[in-house]
Amino acid sequence: MKRFLTLTLLLCLFVSCNEDENKEKDAAKIRAGQELNTDQNRALDSDEFAVAKTICKAIEEKNADIQGWIGFSKRFFFNRYKKGCGTSERQISGFSASLTAPEEFGDIPEFISASDGNKDKQDFVYKVFVEKDPFIKDVCDKVAKDEKPKIIESLDSYKVKYRFFGRNKLELALYRNQGGKMLPYLFNIYTIETNSNSDRYGMVLDRYSGSYCRSNNQDISYIRQLL
């Protein structure tokens, strides 16, 4: 029952059947399997922009902090869950990871296994979510200039649709051309620590990373990492 409720709540994020539904504009909703409607594109409203600004500031400051971790590292433990197409979410083994400054200053930092230093685990997202991440870079660049990004932005030949909500949450879907239609195929949902007094300030506390299933585009597969 708990697994069913977890999946139901996650799917609700992508059909916007959440507690904020009455407060948000239809254009901001991301729906599984639904073609992207660029005619509804618009700039972030003031509430969304405030959340985007808070998130971008937090992840940028965390990145600057990590860049200075030369010669020492910090260790983090992640509880993890996984769901495949046509299956229910299940808990998988936790993962202890360490983090230090990247080899080249300015590169996006990455976690490594705290036990053997490998980067081969396929069900773990190693890259740290920072303002230079391709998914968020253009948005944070505009926010830094006090410009309001749009809810749909271009990324190479793709489109990314954003939803900033709550105090510290970001949902995004990457769209690509599939049979002449721009359909979502990858998604991420982030909950960011935005309390500047926390030692985890700027870190992703909860992250879903997944894709839509080819056999049923209303179904999803994902890995979930909780810090």
Short mmCIF file of C-alpha atoms in Angstrom, two decimals:
data_model
loop_
_atom_site.label_atom_id
_atom_site.label_comp_id
_atom_site.label_asym_id
_atom_site.label_seq_id
_atom_site.Cartn_x
_atom_site.Cartn_y
_atom_site.Cartn_z
CA MET A 1 0.00 0.00 0.00
CA LYS A 2 2.83 2.39 0.88
CA ARG A 3 4.51 1.73 -2.49
CA PHE A 4 1.23 2.38 -4.31
CA LEU A 5 0.75 5.67 -2.51
CA THR A 6 4.33 6.74 -3.29
CA LEU A 7 3.87 6.02 -6.99
CA THR A 8 0.47 7.72 -7.04
CA LEU A 9 1.90 10.85 -5.46
CA LEU A 10 4.78 10.94 -7.93
CA LEU A 11 2.51 10.49 -10.93
CA CYS A 12 0.35 13.28 -9.54
CA LEU A 13 3.29 15.63 -9.91
CA PHE A 14 3.20 14.98 -13.64
CA VAL A 15 -0.55 15.46 -13.99
CA SER A 16 -0.53 18.27 -11.41
CA CYS A 17 -3.09 16.66 -9.10
CA ASN A 18 -1.30 18.11 -6.09
CA GLU A 19 -2.25 20.52 -3.33
CA ASP A 20 -1.00 23.50 -5.32
CA GLU A 21 -3.19 22.74 -8.34
CA ASN A 22 -5.62 25.57 -7.76
CA LYS A 23 -2.79 28.07 -7.37
CA GLU A 24 -0.85 27.37 -10.54
CA LYS A 25 -1.52 28.22 -14.16
CA ASP A 26 -2.43 25.40 -16.55
CA ALA A 27 0.58 26.18 -18.74
CA ALA A 28 2.99 25.22 -15.94
CA LYS A 29 1.66 21.68 -15.63
CA ILE A 30 3.75 18.78 -16.91
CA ARG A 31 1.69 15.79 -17.98
CA ALA A 32 3.03 12.35 -18.77
CA GLY A 33 2.67 11.46 -22.43
CA GLN A 34 1.26 14.84 -23.44
CA GLU A 35 2.67 16.74 -26.40
CA LEU A 36 4.43 19.98 -25.55
CA ASN A 37 2.30 23.02 -26.30
CA THR A 38 4.72 25.87 -26.95
CA ASP A 39 1.80 28.22 -27.56
CA GLN A 40 1.29 28.24 -23.78
CA ASN A 41 4.86 29.30 -23.08
CA ARG A 42 5.20 32.24 -20.71
CA ALA A 43 7.64 33.83 -18.30
CA LEU A 44 7.75 32.63 -14.71
CA ASP A 45 5.29 34.49 -12.51
CA SER A 46 6.52 36.30 -9.40
CA ASP A 47 6.06 33.31 -7.08
CA GLU A 48 7.81 30.92 -9.45
CA PHE A 49 10.62 33.40 -10.01
CA ALA A 50 11.16 33.75 -6.26
CA VAL A 51 11.55 29.96 -5.95
CA ALA A 52 13.89 29.84 -8.97
CA LYS A 53 16.00 32.64 -7.52
CA THR A 54 16.24 30.88 -4.14
CA ILE A 55 17.22 27.57 -5.73
CA CYS A 56 19.78 29.06 -8.13
CA LYS A 57 21.41 31.02 -5.32
CA ALA A 58 21.64 27.95 -3.09
CA ILE A 59 23.13 25.60 -5.70
CA GLU A 60 25.56 28.25 -6.94
CA GLU A 61 26.86 28.95 -3.45
CA LYS A 62 27.18 25.23 -2.76
CA ASN A 63 29.15 24.79 -5.99
CA ALA A 64 31.51 27.61 -5.02
CA ASP A 65 31.95 25.95 -1.63
CA ILE A 66 32.75 22.55 -3.15
CA GLN A 67 35.29 24.06 -5.56
CA GLY A 68 37.35 24.97 -2.49
CA TRP A 69 37.36 21.48 -0.98
CA ILE A 70 40.85 20.80 -2.26
CA GLY A 71 42.64 18.17 -0.23
CA PHE A 72 39.68 17.01 1.81
CA SER A 73 36.26 15.48 1.26
CA LYS A 74 32.87 15.09 2.90
CA ARG A 75 30.88 11.90 3.11
CA PHE A 76 27.16 11.55 2.45
CA PHE A 77 24.78 8.63 2.78
CA PHE A 78 21.85 8.17 0.40
CA ASN A 79 18.76 6.07 0.91
CA ARG A 80 17.67 4.86 -2.50
CA TYR A 81 14.58 3.59 -4.29
CA LYS A 82 13.99 2.31 -7.78
CA LYS A 83 11.02 1.75 -10.08
CA GLY A 84 10.99 0.09 -13.49
CA CYS A 85 8.36 0.19 -16.22
CA GLY A 86 5.34 -1.82 -15.15
CA THR A 87 6.69 -2.39 -11.63
CA SER A 88 6.26 -0.83 -8.21
CA GLU A 89 8.85 1.22 -6.38
CA ARG A 90 11.22 -0.83 -4.24
CA GLN A 91 13.94 0.15 -1.84
CA ILE A 92 17.46 -0.75 -2.90
CA SER A 93 20.73 -0.70 -1.03
CA GLY A 94 21.87 2.60 0.42
CA PHE A 95 24.96 4.25 -0.99
CA SER A 96 27.77 5.96 0.87
CA ALA A 97 29.47 8.59 -1.29
CA SER A 98 32.25 11.09 -0.80
CA LEU A 99 32.61 14.48 -2.40
CA THR A 100 35.61 16.68 -2.97
CA ALA A 101 36.68 19.48 -5.29
CA PRO A 102 36.67 18.48 -9.00
CA GLU A 103 39.96 17.77 -10.73
CA GLU A 104 39.64 20.94 -12.81
CA PHE A 105 38.46 24.10 -11.08
CA GLY A 106 35.01 25.04 -12.33
CA ASP A 107 34.00 21.56 -13.48
CA ILE A 108 30.75 20.15 -12.18
CA PRO A 109 31.61 18.17 -9.03
CA GLU A 110 30.75 14.49 -8.79
CA PHE A 111 30.23 12.03 -5.96
CA ILE A 112 32.36 8.90 -5.83
CA SER A 113 31.80 5.72 -3.89
CA ALA A 114 33.14 6.15 -0.38
CA SER A 115 34.28 2.53 -0.37
CA ASP A 116 36.12 1.91 -3.63
CA GLY A 117 36.06 5.16 -5.59
CA ASN A 118 34.14 3.73 -8.55
CA LYS A 119 31.70 5.64 -10.74
CA ASP A 120 30.14 2.55 -12.30
CA LYS A 121 26.90 2.13 -10.33
CA GLN A 122 24.20 2.57 -12.94
CA ASP A 123 21.40 3.35 -10.53
CA PHE A 124 23.04 6.37 -8.89
CA VAL A 125 23.31 9.96 -10.14
CA TYR A 126 26.91 10.99 -9.54
CA LYS A 127 26.86 14.58 -10.77
CA VAL A 128 26.06 17.20 -8.16
CA PHE A 129 23.19 19.48 -9.17
CA VAL A 130 24.76 22.93 -9.48
CA GLU A 131 23.98 26.10 -11.43
CA LYS A 132 26.19 24.92 -14.33
CA ASP A 133 24.17 21.75 -14.87
CA PRO A 134 22.93 21.84 -18.49
CA PHE A 135 19.32 21.40 -17.34
CA ILE A 136 19.36 24.58 -15.25
CA LYS A 137 22.25 26.73 -16.55
CA ASP A 138 20.26 28.98 -18.89
CA VAL A 139 17.60 29.50 -16.23
CA CYS A 140 20.10 30.42 -13.52
CA ASP A 141 22.02 32.68 -15.93
CA LYS A 142 18.83 34.64 -16.58
CA VAL A 143 17.89 34.71 -12.90
CA ALA A 144 21.34 36.11 -12.06
CA LYS A 145 20.57 39.00 -14.43
CA ASP A 146 17.18 39.45 -12.75
CA GLU A 147 15.48 38.27 -15.94
CA LYS A 148 12.48 35.99 -15.77
CA PRO A 149 13.03 32.72 -17.66
CA LYS A 150 10.16 31.05 -19.45
CA ILE A 151 8.58 27.82 -18.35
CA ILE A 152 9.80 26.30 -21.64
CA GLU A 153 13.41 26.86 -22.65
CA SER A 154 15.53 25.38 -25.44
CA LEU A 155 18.45 23.01 -24.84
CA ASP A 156 20.21 22.15 -28.09
CA SER A 157 17.57 20.31 -30.16
CA TYR A 158 15.43 19.67 -27.10
CA LYS A 159 12.94 21.62 -25.04
CA VAL A 160 12.89 21.72 -21.25
CA LYS A 161 9.73 22.52 -19.34
CA TYR A 162 10.08 23.78 -15.76
CA ARG A 163 7.80 23.99 -12.77
CA PHE A 164 9.04 25.81 -9.67
CA PHE A 165 6.76 25.29 -6.70
CA GLY A 166 6.56 25.04 -2.93
CA ARG A 167 9.51 26.82 -1.33
CA ASN A 168 12.34 24.75 -2.73
CA LYS A 169 11.07 22.34 -5.37
CA LEU A 170 11.79 22.04 -9.06
CA GLU A 171 10.23 19.67 -11.55
CA LEU A 172 11.48 19.53 -15.13
CA ALA A 173 10.89 17.42 -18.20
CA LEU A 174 13.11 17.14 -21.26
CA TYR A 175 11.17 16.90 -24.51
CA ARG A 176 12.35 15.50 -27.83
CA ASN A 177 10.80 14.91 -31.24
CA GLN A 178 9.14 11.51 -31.33
CA GLY A 179 7.17 10.74 -34.47
CA GLY A 180 6.70 14.41 -35.27
CA LYS A 181 5.55 15.30 -31.74
CA MET A 182 7.54 16.90 -28.93
CA LEU A 183 6.98 14.44 -26.08
CA PRO A 184 8.59 14.21 -22.64
CA TYR A 185 11.05 11.37 -22.20
CA LEU A 186 13.31 12.33 -19.29
CA PHE A 187 12.42 14.04 -16.04
CA ASN A 188 13.92 15.17 -12.77
CA ILE A 189 12.27 16.31 -9.56
CA TYR A 190 14.43 18.08 -6.99
CA THR A 191 13.94 19.19 -3.40
CA ILE A 192 16.78 21.57 -2.54
CA GLU A 193 18.00 22.58 0.91
CA THR A 194 17.52 26.36 0.84
CA ASN A 195 18.09 27.07 4.52
CA SER A 196 21.39 28.95 4.49
CA ASN A 197 22.01 27.97 8.12
CA SER A 198 22.07 24.28 7.26
CA ASP A 199 25.35 22.47 6.58
CA ARG A 200 23.54 20.92 3.62
CA TYR A 201 22.66 24.28 2.11
CA GLY A 202 22.43 23.95 -1.67
CA MET A 203 22.37 20.14 -1.68
CA VAL A 204 19.59 18.06 -3.23
CA LEU A 205 17.74 16.40 -0.36
CA ASP A 206 15.41 14.34 -2.55
CA ARG A 207 15.85 13.62 -6.24
CA TYR A 208 13.86 11.61 -8.75
CA SER A 209 15.63 10.93 -12.05
CA GLY A 210 13.77 8.94 -14.64
CA SER A 211 12.10 8.48 -17.99
CA TYR A 212 8.72 7.73 -19.50
CA CYS A 213 8.08 4.16 -20.59
CA ARG A 214 7.83 3.40 -24.30
CA SER A 215 5.25 0.67 -23.74
CA ASN A 216 2.99 3.00 -21.76
CA ASN A 217 3.76 6.70 -21.82
CA GLN A 218 1.63 7.22 -18.72
CA ASP A 219 4.06 5.00 -16.81
CA ILE A 220 7.50 6.00 -15.58
CA SER A 221 10.75 4.47 -14.42
CA TYR A 222 13.10 6.24 -12.03
CA ILE A 223 15.74 6.12 -9.37
CA ARG A 224 15.25 8.15 -6.21
CA GLN A 225 18.02 9.41 -3.93
CA LEU A 226 17.35 10.80 -0.48
CA LEU A 227 20.13 12.54 1.38
#
